[in-house]
Coordinates of C-alpha atoms in Angstrom, one line a residue:
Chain I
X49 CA -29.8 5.6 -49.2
X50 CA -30.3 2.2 -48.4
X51 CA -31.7 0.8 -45.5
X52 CA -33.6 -2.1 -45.1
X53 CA -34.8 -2.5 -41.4
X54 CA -36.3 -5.5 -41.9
X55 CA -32.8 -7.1 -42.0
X56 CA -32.2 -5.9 -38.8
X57 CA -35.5 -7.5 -37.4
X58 CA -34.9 -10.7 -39.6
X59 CA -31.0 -11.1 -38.3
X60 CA -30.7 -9.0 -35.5
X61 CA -30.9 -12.1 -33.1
X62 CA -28.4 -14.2 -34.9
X63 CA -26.1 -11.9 -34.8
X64 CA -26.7 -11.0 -31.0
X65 CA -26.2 -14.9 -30.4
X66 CA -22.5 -13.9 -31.1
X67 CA -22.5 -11.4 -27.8
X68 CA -22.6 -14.2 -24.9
X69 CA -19.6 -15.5 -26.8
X70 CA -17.9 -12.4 -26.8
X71 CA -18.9 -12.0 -23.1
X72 CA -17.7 -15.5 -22.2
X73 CA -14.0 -15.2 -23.7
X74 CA -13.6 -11.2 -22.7
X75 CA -14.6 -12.0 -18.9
X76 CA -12.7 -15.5 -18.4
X77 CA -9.8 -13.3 -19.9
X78 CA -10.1 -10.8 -18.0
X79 CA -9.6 -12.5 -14.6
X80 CA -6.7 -14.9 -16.1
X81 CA -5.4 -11.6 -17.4
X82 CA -5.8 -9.5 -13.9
X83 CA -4.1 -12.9 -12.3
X84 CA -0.9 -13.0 -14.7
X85 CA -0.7 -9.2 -14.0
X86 CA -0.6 -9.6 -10.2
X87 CA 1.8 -12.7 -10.6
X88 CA 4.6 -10.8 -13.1
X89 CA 4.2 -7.6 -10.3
X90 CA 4.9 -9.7 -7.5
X91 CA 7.8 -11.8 -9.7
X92 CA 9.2 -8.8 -11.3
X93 CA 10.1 -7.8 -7.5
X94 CA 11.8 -11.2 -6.6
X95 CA 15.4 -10.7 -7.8
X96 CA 16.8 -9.4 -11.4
X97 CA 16.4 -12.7 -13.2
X98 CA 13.1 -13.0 -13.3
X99 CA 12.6 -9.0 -13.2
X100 CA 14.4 -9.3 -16.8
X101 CA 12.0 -12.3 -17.4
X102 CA 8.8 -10.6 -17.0
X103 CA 9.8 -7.3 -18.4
X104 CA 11.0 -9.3 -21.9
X105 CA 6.7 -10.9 -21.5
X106 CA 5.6 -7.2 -21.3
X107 CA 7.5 -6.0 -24.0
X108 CA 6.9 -8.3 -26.4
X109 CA 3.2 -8.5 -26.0
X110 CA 2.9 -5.0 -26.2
X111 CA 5.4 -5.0 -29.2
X112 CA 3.4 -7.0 -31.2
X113 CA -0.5 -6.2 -32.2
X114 CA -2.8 -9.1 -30.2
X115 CA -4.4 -10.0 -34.0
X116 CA -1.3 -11.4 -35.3
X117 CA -0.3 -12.9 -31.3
X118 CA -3.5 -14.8 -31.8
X119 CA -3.2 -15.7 -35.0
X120 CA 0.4 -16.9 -34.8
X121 CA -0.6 -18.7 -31.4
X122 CA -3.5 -20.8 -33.0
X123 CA -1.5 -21.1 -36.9
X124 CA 1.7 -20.3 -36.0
X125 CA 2.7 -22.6 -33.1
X126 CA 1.1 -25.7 -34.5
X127 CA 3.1 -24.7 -37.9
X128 CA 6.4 -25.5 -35.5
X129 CA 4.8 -28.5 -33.5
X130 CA 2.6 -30.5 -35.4
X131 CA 1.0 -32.1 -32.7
X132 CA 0.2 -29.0 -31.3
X133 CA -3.7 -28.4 -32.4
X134 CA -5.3 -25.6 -29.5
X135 CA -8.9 -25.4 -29.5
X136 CA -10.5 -22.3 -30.8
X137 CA -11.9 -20.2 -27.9
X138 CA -9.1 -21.6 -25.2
X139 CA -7.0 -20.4 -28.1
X140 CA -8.8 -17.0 -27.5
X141 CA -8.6 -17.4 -24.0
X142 CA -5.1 -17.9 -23.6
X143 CA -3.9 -15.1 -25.9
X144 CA -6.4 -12.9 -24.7
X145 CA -5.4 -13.6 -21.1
X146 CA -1.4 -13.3 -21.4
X147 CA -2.2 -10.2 -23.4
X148 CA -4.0 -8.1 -20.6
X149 CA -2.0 -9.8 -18.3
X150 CA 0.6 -7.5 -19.6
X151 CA -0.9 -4.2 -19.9
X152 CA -2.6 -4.9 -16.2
X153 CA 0.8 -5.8 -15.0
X154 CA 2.5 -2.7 -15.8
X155 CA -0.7 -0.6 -14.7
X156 CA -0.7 -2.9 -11.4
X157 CA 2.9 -1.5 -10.8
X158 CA 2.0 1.7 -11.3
X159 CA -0.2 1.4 -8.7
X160 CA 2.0 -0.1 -6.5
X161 CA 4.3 2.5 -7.3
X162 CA 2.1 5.3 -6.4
X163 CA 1.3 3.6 -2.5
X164 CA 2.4 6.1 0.8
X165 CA 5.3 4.4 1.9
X166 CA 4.0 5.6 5.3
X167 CA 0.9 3.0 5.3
X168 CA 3.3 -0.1 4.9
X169 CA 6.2 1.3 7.4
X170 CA 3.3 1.8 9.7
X171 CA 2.1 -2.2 9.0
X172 CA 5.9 -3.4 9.2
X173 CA 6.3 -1.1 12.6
X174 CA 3.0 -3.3 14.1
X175 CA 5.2 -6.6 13.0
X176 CA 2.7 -7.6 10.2
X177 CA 4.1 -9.8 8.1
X178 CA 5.2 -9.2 4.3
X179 CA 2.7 -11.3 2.5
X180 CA 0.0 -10.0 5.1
X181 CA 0.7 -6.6 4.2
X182 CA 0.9 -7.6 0.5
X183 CA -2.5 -9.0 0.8
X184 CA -3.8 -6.3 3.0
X185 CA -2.2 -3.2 2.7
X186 CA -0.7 -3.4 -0.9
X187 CA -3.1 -4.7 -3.2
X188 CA -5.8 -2.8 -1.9
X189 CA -4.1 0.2 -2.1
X190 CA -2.9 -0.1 -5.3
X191 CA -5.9 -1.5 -6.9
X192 CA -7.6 2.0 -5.4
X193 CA -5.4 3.4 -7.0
X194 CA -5.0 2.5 -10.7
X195 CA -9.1 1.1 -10.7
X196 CA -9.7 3.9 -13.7
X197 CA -7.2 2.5 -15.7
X198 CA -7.6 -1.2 -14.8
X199 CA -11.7 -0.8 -16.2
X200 CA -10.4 0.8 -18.8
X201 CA -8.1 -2.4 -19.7
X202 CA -11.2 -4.4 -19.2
X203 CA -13.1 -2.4 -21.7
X204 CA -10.5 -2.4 -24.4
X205 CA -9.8 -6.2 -23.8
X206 CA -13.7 -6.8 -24.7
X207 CA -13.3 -4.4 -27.8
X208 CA -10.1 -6.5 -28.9
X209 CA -12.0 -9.9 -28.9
X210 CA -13.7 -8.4 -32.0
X211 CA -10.9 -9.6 -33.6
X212 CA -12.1 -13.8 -32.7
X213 CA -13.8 -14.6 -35.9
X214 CA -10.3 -14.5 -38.1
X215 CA -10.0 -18.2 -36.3
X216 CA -13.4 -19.3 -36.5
X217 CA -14.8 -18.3 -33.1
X218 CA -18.5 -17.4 -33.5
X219 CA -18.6 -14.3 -32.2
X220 CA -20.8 -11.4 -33.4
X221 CA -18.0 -10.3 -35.7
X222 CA -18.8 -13.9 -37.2
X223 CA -22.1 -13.7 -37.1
X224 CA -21.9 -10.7 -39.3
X225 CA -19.7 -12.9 -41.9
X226 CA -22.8 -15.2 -42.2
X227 CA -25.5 -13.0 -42.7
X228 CA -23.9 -10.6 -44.9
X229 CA -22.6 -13.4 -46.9
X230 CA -26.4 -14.4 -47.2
X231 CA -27.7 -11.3 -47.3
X232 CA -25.4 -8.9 -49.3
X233 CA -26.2 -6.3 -46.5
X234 CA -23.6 -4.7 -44.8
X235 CA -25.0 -2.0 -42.7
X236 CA -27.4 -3.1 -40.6
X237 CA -25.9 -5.9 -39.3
X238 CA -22.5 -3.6 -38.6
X239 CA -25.3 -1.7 -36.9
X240 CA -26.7 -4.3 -34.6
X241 CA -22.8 -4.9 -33.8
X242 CA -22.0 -1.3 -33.1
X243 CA -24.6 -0.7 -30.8
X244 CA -24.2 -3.8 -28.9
X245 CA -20.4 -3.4 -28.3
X246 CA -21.0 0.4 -27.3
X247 CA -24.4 -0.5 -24.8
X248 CA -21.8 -3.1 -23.2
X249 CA -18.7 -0.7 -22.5
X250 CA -21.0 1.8 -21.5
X251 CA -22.3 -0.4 -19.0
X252 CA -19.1 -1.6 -17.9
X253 CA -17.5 1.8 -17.6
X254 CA -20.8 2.3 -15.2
X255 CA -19.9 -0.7 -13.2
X256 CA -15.9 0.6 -13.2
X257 CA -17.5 4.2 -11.5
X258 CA -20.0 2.4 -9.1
X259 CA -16.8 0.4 -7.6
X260 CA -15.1 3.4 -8.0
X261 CA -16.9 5.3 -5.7
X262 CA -17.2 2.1 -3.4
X263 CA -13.4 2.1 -2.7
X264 CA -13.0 5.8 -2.6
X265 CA -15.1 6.5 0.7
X266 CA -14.9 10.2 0.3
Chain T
X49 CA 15.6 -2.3 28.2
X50 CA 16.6 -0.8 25.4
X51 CA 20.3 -0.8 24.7
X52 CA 22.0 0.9 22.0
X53 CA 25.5 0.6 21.3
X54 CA 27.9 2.2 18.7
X55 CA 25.3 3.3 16.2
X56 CA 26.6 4.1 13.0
X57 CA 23.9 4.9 10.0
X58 CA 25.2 6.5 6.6
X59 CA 23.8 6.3 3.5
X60 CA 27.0 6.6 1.8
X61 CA 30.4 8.1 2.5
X62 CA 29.3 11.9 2.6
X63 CA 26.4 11.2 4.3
X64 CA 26.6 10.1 7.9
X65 CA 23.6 10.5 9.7
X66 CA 24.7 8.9 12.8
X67 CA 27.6 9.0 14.3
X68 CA 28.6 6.4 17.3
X69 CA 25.6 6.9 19.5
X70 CA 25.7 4.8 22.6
X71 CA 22.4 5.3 24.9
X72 CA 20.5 2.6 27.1
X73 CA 16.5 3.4 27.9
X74 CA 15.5 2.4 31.2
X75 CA 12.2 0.4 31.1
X76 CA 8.9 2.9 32.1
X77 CA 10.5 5.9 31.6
X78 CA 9.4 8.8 29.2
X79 CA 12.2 10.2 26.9
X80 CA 12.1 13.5 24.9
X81 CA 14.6 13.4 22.0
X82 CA 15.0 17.3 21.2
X83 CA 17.3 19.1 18.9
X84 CA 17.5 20.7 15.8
X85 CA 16.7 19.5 12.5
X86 CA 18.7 17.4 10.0
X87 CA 20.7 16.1 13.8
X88 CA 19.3 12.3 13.1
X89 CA 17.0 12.2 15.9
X90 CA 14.3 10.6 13.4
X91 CA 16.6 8.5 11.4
X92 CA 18.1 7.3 15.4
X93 CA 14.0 6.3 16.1
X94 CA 13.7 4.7 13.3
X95 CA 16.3 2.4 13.5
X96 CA 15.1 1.4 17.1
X97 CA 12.7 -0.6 15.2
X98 CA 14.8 -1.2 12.0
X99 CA 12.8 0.9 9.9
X100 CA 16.4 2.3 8.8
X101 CA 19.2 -0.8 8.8
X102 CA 21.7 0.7 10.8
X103 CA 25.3 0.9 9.3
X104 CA 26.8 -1.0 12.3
X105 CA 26.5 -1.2 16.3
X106 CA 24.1 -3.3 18.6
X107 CA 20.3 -2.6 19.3
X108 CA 19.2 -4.6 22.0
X109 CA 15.9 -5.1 23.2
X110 CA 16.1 -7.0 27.1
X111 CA 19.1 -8.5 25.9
X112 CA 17.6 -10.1 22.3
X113 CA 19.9 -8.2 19.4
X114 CA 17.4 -6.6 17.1
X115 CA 19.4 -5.6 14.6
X116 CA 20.5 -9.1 13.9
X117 CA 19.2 -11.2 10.7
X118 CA 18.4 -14.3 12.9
X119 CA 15.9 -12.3 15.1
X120 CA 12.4 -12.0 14.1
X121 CA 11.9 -9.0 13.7
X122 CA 8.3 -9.1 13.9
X123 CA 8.8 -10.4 17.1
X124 CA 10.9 -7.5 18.2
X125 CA 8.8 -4.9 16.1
X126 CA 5.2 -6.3 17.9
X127 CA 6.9 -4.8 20.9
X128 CA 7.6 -1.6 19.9
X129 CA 4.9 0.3 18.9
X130 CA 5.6 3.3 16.7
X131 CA 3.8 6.6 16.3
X132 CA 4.6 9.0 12.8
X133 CA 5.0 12.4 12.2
X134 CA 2.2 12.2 9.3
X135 CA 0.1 9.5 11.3
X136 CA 0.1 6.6 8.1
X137 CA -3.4 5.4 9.1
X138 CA -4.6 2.8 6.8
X139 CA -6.4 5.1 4.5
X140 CA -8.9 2.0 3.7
X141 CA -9.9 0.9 7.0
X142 CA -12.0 2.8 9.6
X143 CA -10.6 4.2 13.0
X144 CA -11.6 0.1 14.4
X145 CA -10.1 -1.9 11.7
X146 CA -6.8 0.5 11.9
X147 CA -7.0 -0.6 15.6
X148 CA -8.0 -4.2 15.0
X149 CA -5.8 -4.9 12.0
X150 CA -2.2 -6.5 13.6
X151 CA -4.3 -7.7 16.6
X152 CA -5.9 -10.0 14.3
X153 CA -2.9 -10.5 11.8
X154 CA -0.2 -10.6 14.4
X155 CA -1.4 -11.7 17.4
X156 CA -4.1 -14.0 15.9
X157 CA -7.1 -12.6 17.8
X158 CA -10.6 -13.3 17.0
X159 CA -12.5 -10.3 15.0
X160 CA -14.8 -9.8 18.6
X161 CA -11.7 -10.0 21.3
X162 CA -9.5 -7.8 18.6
X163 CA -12.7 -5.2 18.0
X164 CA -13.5 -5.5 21.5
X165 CA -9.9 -4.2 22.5
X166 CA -9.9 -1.8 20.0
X167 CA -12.7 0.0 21.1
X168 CA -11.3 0.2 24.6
X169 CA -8.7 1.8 23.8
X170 CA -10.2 3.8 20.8
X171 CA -12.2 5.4 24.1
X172 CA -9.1 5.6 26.1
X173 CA -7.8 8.1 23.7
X174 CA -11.2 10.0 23.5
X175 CA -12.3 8.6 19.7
X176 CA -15.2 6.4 21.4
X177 CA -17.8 8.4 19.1
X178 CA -15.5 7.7 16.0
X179 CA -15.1 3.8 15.8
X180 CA -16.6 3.8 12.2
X181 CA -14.9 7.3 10.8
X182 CA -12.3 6.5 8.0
X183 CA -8.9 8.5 8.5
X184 CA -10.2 11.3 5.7
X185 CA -13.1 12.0 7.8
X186 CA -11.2 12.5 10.4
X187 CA -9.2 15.5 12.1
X188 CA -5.6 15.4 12.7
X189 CA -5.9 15.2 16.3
X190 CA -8.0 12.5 15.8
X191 CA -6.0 10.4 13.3
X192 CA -2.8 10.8 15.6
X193 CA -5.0 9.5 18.8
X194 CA -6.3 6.8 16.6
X195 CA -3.1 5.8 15.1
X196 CA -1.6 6.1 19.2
X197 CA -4.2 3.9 20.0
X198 CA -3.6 1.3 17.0
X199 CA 0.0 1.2 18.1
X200 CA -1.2 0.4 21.8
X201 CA -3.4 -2.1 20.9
X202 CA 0.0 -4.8 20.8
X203 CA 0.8 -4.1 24.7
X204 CA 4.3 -3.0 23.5
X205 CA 6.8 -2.5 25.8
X206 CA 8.3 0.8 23.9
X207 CA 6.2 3.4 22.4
X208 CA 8.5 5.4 19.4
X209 CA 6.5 8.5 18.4
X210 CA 8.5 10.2 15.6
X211 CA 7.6 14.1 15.6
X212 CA 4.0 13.3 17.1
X213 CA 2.2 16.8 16.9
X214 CA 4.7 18.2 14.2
X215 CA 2.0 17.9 11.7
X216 CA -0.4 19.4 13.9
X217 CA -2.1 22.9 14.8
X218 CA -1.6 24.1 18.4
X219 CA -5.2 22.8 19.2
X220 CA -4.8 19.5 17.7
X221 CA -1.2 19.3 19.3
X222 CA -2.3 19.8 22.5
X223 CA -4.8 16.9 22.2
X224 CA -2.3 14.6 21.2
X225 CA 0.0 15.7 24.3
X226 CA -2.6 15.2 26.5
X227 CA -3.0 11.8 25.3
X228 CA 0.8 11.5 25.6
X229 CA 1.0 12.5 28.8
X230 CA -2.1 9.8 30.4
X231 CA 0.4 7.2 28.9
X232 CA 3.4 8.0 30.5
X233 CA 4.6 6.4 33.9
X234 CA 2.3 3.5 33.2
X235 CA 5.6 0.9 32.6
X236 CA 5.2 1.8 29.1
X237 CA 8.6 3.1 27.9
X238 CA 8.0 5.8 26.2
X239 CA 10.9 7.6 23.4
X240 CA 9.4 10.9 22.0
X241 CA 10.9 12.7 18.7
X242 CA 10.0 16.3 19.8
X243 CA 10.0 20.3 19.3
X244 CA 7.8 20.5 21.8
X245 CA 9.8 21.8 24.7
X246 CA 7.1 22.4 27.2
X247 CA 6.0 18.3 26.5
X248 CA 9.7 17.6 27.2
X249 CA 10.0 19.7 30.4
X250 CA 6.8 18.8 31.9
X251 CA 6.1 15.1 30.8
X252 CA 9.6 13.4 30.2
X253 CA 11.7 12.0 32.8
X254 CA 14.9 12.3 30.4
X255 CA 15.9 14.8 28.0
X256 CA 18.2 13.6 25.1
X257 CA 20.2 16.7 23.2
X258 CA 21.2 15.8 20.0
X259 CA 22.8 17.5 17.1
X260 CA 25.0 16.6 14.2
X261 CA 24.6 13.3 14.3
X262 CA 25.2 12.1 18.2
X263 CA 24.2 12.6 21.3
X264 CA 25.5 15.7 22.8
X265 CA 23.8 15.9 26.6
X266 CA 21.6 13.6 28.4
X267 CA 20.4 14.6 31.7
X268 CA 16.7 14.5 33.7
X269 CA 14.4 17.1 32.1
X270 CA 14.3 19.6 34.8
X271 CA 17.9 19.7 34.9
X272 CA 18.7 19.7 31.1
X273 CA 16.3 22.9 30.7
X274 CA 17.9 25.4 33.9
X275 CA 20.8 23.8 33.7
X276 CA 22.3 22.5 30.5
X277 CA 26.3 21.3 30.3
X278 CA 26.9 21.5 26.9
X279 CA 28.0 24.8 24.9
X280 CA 25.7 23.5 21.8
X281 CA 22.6 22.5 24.1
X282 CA 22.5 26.4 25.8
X283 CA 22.7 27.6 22.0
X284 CA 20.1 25.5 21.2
X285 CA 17.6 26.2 24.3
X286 CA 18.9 30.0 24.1
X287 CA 17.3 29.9 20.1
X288 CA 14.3 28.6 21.4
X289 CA 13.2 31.0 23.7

C-alpha cells in the first residue's frame, strides 16, 4: 500500500481552495435553476404553445447528459458563432442553471399537482385573486410538498459541478489535475475531494430536514 | 337577493346534473337544501359562487349577473362567503392567518385591523383560546368554526355552507350547528347543504327538496316536514325517519 499522508498535509489546502468555487457556481445555480423551474411551471400552464415550448426545454435537457450540454455550450456554440466567446464560470452558471431549472420544474409540477384542490376553491370562494393565491396558497403548498426532492436536486446539482474543470474552471476537480500532475499521487488528493464533497451534502441534506421540519408544523 | 334562473349544469350529454332550476333567496333568511344524494344540491351551491360554470341560466346577486364574464367575480365572490364539507383550511397558516388572510389580500386591511377582526370573530365562534393552533392541531369542530369564522370575516351578504357537519361526529356536529344557528336571522342570508333534518326543522326558515336534478318542493320548514306536497319529498322524509 501506498500512502503518503504528507501529501495530504502538503496539498490538502490547494485543493480545498477549489471548494468556494464549487460552492459559488453550485449555489448561484441553484437559485437561477429554482427560478427557471418556477417560470416553465407557471408558463407551461399559460396556453398549449408555450406548454409544448417548455416541455421540448425539459426534454431535451434531461435527454442529453449536462457534461456534453456544458461542453457543447462553452465549445460548441462559439464553434457556430464566432463571436460568441462565454466566460468560463457564467459558462457554468448558465448551463448549470437551465439544467436544474429542468429537473426542478417538473418536480415543482409535481408539487403543484399533488395541492388539495379544497385549499384554493376555498381562497377563490373568499375572492382572492389568482396571482395572490399563486403566491400564497400555491407555491407554499407545493414547495411543502416536493421540499425532499427539491434538496435532493440541490445536492445532485453540487455533485454535477464536479464536472467544471473539463473547461478550465478551478474547481477542486482542477485542483486535483495540478497536484497530481506535480505530484504523481492520485489517492490522497481524490481523498481530500471525496471527503469534502460528502461533508458538504451531508450538511446540506441536514439543512434540507431542518427546513423540512420548519414547514411541516406537525 | 339571490336570483337564480333556468340553471342548467351538465358535464356532458349523459350527465346532467341540473336540470332548469329556477329559485330566488330572500335576503336574511336561513335556507336548508335537503335531499338525497347524487340530486345536485352541492353542485347547485357551488355554482352560486361559480365554483362550477353553470351550463346556462342567470345567477343574480341584487340584480349584478354573476355568472357573466364582465362581472368581477371577486367582487361578487367577496360577498358570498362559503363553508365546505371537508373545511379546506389553509393547512399552512394558523386558525388567525386563515381568518386574516383575504381580509388583508382582498379587502386591503392592515395586519392589526385584519388580526384584530379576526380574533373577534375567532371568539365569536368559541376558538378564542385557539388563535395560534394550525388546522392539524385542531379538532374538526374546531376547523369547521374556524373556517365559519374565516368566511365571516368578509361581512358577506350570503353564507353557502356545503354539507357543514357531514364530515363530522355527532359531538362535533352539534358544535358546528350551534354556531350555525347564533348566525342565523342576523341579515345574513344564510343557504345550508344538509342531512341534518333536525338543523333544517328547527333553524331554517325555508326548506328546499331536491332530487334528480331540480327542485321538487319548497315550502317554510315547519310546513315542508308535517306536511310535505310532493309524492318524492314524503318518500324521502318517510326514509328518514
Amino acid at each position: 500500500m501506498n500512502f503518503d499522508v504528507s501529501i495530504i498535509e502538503k496539498y490538502g489546502p490547494l485543493i480545498l481552495s477549489g471548494l468556494p468555487m464549487v460552492l459559488f457556481i453550485s449555489a448561484v445555480s441553484a437559485v437561477f435553476g429554482f427560478l427557471i423551474g418556477l417560470l416553465a411551471v407557471f408558463l407551461r400552464g399559460r396556453n398549449k404553445v408555450l406548454k409544448t415550448i417548455v416541455n421540448g426545454y425539459i426534454d431535451l435537457i434531461r435527454g442529453t447528459p449536462v457534461y456534453v450540454q456544458l461542453i457543447f455550450f462553452y465549445l460548441g456554440l462559439p464553434g457556430l458563432f464566432p463571436g460568441f466567446n462565454p466566460p468560463e464560470v457564467l459558462s457554468c452558471i448558465i448551463v448549470f442553471s437551465i439544467n436544474s431549472g429542468a429537473y426542478l420544474s417538473e418536480i415543482l409540477r409535481a408539487g403543484v399537482e399533488g395541492i388539495d384542490r379544497g385549499q384554493i376553491e376555498a381562497a377563490k370562494a373568499l375572492g382572492v385573486s389568482k396571482s395572490d393565491i399563486a403566491r400564497h396558497i400555491i407555491f407554499p403548498l407545493a414547495l411543502r410538498n416536493v421540499l425532499p426532492a427539491v434538496m435532493n436536486e440541490f445536492i445532485t446539482l453540487t455533485k454535477e459541478t464536479s464536472i467544471v474543470s473539463v473547461i478550465g474552471v478551478a474547481d477542486m476537480m482542477y485542483r486535483y489535475n495540478n497536484v497530481s500532475a506535480s505530484t504523481y499521487s492520485t489517492f490522497e488528493p481524490l481523498l481530500v475531494i471525496f471527503i469534502a464533497y460528502y461533508i458538504l451534502n451531508v450538511i446540506l441534506s441536514q439543512i434540507g430536514r431542518f427546513i423540512e421540519r420548519k414547514l411541516s408544523y406537525a | 337577493m339571490l336570483k337564480v334562473e333556468h340553471l342548467y349544469k351538465e358535464y356532458n350529454e349523459n350527465v346532467k346534473v341540473l336540470f332548469d332550476v329556477n329559485f330566488t333567496f330572500e335576503d336574511g333568511k336561513t335556507y336548508a337544501i335537503i335531499g338525497s344524494s347524487g340530486g345536485g344540491k352541492s353542485t347547485f351551491i357551488r355554482c352560486l359562487n361559480m365554483l362550477e360554470v353553470p351550463t346556462s341560466g342567470t345567477i343574480e346577486l341584487d340584480g349584478v349577473k354573476v355568472n357573466d364574464p364582465k362581472t368581477n367575480l371577486e367582487d361578487i365572490r367577496a360577498k358570498m362567503g362559503m363553508v365546505f364539507q371537508n373545511f379546506n383550511l389553509f393547512e399552512h397558516m394558523n386558525a388567525l392567518d386563515n381568518v386574516t388572510f383575504a381580509l388583508r389580500k382582498v379587502k386591503k386591511m392592515s395586519k392589526e385591523d385584519a388580526d384584530m377582526k379576526g380574533k373577534e370573530l375567532l371568539e365569536q365562534v368559541g376558538l378564542g383560546h385557539r388563535f395560534d393552533a394550525y388546522p392539524h392541531q385542531m379538532s374538526g369542530g374546531e376547523k369547521q368554526r374556524c373556517a365559519i369564522a374565516r368566511a365571516l370575516a368578509m361581512d358577506p351578504e350570503v353564507l353557502l355552507f356545503d354539507e357543514p357537519t357531514s364530515a363530522l361526529d355527532p359531538e362535533m356536529t352539534s358544535e358546528v350547528l350551534k354556531v350555525l344557528q347564533s348566525l342565523s336571522h342576523q341579515g345574513l342570508t344564510m343557504i345550508v347543504v344538509t342531512h341534518e333534518m333536525n338543523f333544517a326543522k328547527e333553524v331554517a326558515d325555508e326548506v328546499i327538496y331536491m332530487d334528480k336534478g331540480n327542485i321538487v318542493e319548497h315550502s317554510p320548514a315547519k310546513e315542508f316536514f308535517e306536511h310535505p306536497k310532493t309524492k318524492r319529498a314524503q318518500e324521502f322524509l318517510a326514509n328518514m325517519i
